[in-house]
Coordinates of C-alpha atoms in Angstrom, one line a residue:
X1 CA 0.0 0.0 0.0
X2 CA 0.8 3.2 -1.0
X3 CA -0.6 6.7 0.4
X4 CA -1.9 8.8 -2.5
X5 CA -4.7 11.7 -1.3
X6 CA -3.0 13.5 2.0
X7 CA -5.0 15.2 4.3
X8 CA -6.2 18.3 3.3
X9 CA -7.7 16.3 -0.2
X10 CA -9.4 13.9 1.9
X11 CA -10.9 16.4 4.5
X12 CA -12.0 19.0 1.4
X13 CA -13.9 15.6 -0.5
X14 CA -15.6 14.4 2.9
X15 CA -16.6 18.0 3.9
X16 CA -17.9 18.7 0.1
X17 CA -19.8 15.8 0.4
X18 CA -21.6 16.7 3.5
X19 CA -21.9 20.3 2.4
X20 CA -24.0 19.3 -0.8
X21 CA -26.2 17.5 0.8
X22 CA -26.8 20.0 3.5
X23 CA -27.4 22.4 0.4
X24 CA -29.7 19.9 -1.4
X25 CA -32.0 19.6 2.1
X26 CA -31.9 23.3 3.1
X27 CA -33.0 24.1 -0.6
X28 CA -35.9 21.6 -0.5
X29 CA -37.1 22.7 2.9
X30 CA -37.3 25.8 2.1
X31 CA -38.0 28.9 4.5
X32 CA -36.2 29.7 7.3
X33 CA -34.0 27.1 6.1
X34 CA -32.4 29.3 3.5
X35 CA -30.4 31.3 5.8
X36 CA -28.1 27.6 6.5
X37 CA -28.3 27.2 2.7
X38 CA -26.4 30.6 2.0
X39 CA -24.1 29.7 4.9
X40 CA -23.2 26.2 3.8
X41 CA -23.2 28.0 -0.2
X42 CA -20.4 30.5 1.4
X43 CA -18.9 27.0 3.1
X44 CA -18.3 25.6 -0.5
X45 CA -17.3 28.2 -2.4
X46 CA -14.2 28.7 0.3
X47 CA -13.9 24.9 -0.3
X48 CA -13.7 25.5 -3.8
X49 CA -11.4 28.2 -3.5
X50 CA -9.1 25.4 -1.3
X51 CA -9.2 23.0 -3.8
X52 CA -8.0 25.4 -6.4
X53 CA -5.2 26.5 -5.1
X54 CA -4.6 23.3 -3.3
X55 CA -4.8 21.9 -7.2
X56 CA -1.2 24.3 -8.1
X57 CA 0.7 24.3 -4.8
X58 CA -0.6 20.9 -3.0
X59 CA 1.0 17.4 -2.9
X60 CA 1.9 15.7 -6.2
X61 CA -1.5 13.7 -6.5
X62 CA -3.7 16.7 -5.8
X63 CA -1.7 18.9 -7.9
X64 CA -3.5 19.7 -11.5
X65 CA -1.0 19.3 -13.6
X66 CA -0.2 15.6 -12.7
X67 CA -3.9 14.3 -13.4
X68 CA -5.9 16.7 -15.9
X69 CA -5.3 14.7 -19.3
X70 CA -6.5 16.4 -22.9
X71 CA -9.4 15.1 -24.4
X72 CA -7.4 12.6 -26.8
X73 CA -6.4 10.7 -23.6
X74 CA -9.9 11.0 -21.9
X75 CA -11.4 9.0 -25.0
X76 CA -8.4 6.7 -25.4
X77 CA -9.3 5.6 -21.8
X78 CA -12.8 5.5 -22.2
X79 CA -12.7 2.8 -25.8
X80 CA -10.2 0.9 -23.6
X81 CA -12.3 0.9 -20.5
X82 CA -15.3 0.2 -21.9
X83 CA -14.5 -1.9 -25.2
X84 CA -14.6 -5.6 -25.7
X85 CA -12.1 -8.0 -24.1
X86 CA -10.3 -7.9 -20.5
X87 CA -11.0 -4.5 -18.7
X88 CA -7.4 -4.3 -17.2
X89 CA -6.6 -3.1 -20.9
X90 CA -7.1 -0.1 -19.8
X91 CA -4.0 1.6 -17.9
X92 CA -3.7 2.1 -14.1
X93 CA -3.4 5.2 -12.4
X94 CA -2.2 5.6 -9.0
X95 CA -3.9 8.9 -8.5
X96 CA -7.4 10.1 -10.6
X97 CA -7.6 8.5 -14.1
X98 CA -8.0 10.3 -16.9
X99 CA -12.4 10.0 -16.8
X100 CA -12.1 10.9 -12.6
X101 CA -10.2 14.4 -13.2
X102 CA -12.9 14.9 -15.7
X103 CA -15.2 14.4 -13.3
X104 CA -13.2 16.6 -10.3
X105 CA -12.7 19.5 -12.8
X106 CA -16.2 19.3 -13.7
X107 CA -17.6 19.1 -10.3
X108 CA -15.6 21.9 -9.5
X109 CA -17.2 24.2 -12.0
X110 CA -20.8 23.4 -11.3
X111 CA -19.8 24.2 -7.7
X112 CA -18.4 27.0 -8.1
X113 CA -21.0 27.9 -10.8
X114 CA -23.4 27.7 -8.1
X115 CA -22.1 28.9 -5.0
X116 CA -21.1 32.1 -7.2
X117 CA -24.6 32.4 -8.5
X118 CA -26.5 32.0 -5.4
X119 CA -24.7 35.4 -4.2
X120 CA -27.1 37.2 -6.5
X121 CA -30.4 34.7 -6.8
X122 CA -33.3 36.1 -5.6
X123 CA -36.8 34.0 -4.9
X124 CA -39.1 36.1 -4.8
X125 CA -40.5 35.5 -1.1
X126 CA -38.1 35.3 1.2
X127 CA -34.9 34.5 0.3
X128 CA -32.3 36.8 -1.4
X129 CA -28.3 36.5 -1.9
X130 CA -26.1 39.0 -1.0
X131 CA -25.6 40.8 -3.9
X132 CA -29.0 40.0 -5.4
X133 CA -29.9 44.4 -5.0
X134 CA -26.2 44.9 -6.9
X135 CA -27.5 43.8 -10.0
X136 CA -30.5 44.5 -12.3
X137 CA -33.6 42.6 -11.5
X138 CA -33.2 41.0 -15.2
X139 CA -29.9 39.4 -14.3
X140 CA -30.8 38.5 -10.5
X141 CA -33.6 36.6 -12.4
X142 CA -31.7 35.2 -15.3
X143 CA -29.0 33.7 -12.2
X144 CA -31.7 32.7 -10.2
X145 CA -33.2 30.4 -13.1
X146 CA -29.3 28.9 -13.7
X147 CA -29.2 28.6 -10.0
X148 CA -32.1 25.9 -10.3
X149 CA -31.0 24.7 -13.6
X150 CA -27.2 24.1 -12.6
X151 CA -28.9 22.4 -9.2
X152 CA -30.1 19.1 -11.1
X153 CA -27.1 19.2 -13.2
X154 CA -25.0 18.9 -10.2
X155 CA -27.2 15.7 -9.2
X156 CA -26.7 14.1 -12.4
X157 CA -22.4 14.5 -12.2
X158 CA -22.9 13.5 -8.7
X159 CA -25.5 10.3 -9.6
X160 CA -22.3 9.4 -12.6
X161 CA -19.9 9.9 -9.6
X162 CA -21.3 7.4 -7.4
X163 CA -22.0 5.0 -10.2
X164 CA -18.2 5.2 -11.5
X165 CA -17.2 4.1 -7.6
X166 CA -19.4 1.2 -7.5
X167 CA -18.4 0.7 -11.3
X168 CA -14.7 0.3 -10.4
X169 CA -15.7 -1.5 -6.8
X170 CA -17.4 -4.4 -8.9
X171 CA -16.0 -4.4 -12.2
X172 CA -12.2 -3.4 -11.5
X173 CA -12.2 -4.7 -8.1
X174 CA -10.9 -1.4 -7.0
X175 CA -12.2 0.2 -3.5
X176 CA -12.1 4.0 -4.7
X177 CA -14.6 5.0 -1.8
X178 CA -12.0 3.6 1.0
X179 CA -9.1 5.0 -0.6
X180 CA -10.3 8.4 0.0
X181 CA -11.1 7.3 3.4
X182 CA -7.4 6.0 4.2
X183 CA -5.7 8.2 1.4
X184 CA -3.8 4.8 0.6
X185 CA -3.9 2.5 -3.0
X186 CA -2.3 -0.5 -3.8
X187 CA 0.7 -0.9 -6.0
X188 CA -0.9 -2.6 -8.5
X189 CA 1.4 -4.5 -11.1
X190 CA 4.4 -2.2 -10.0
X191 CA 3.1 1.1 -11.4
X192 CA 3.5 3.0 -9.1
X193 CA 7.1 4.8 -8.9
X194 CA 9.0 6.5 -6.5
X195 CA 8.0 9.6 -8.4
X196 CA 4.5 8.4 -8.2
X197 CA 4.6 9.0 -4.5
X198 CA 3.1 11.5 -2.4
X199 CA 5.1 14.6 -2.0
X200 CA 4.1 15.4 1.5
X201 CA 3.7 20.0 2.1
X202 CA 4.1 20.9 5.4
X203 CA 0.6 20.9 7.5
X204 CA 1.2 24.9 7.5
X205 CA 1.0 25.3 4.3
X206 CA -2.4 23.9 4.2
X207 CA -3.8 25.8 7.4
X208 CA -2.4 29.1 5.4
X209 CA -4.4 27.8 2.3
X210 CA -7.5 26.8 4.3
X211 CA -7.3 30.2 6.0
X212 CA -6.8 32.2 2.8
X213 CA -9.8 30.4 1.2
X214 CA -12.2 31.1 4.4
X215 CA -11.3 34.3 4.7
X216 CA -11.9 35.4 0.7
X217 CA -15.5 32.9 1.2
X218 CA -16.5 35.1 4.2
X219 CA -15.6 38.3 2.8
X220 CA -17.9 37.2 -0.2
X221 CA -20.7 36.5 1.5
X222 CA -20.7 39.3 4.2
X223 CA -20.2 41.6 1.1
X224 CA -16.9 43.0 2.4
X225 CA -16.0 44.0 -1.2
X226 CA -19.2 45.6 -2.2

């Protein structure tokens, strides 16, 4: 076994996790419920901001650059995955495959898409972002409708998500889910290089992140730049 997510990656996935579907119930429920659903909306927009930046300066697995393929490779993976004959065809990764940093950079955008647009969605009734007085009443309107819109396309990357994990848990025999529990893999058929390995940062570095991402989330949603 081989550690692959470190700390901070693990603790922004489980707390994302938690935070959507805090979002998902607050939204539903309605009412005085909306004022936890703009708090937990400020909550993932810092944790988007983490990842982000975790993504450039972070350990080598959550780094960008060392798991965001082109599109050529995405395909190449997917006709290997998914065509005829033995599955292990297609090539191991230790960290996210080409198909899973689809799905994190995508995730990441419809987040951010809709933490961003909640600051200026405006119901009607009783609920209003922020910054939903900064704009005209057209656009408040416009971002209120892609608000909702953006909302089911989030379930549906979330609902391909889940069924990639139990994909890979049955098919591949390999226990995705627990990895990001224990941030460890196995070296599978020698793959995995010293290279390959985790380049530990300093817990500091991440705290400073962490705080730098809080602190631009909160100044966001208490309008401290209006």
């Amino acid at each position: 076994m081989i550690r692959i997510w470190d700390i901070p990656v693990r603790l922004f996935h489980w707390l994302l996790v938690l935070a959507v579907i805090g979002l998902f119930v607050t939204g539903k429920l309605g009412g005085n419920w909306m004022e936890y659903h703009q708090k937990l909306g400020a909550f993932v927009l810092g944790l988007v901001i983490f990842r982000v930046i975790w993504g450039v300066v972070g350990s080598f697995h959550a780094r960008f650059a060392n798991f965001v393929r082109g599109p050529a490779t995405v395909l190449a993976y997917m006709k290997r995955l998914v065509g005829k004959g033995d599955n292990k065809a297609a090539p191991t990764y230790p960290g996210h495959n080409p198909m899973g940093a689809l799905s994190v950079v995508g995730l990441l955008a419809v987040l951010g898409f809709q933490a961003v647009s909640g600051l200026f969605a405006d119901d009607d009734i009783l609920s209003s972002g922020p910054y939903a007085a900064s704009v005209s009443k057209g656009a408040s309107d416009l971002l209120t409708k892609l608000h909702k819109l953006n909302s089911d396309l989030i379930l549906i990357l979330v609902g391909v998500h889940i069924a990639a994990i139990v994909f890979y848990f049955f098919v591949k025999k390999e226990n995705l889910a627990k990895a990001m529990f224990t941030g460890k893999k196995s070296s599978i058929d020698g793959v995995l290089g010293a290279e390959m390995a985790e380049t530990s940062r300093p817990a500091w570095m991440s705290w400073l992140v962490a705080a730098f991402a809080a602190g631009v989330a909160y100044a966001v949603f208490t309008k401290a730049f209006a």
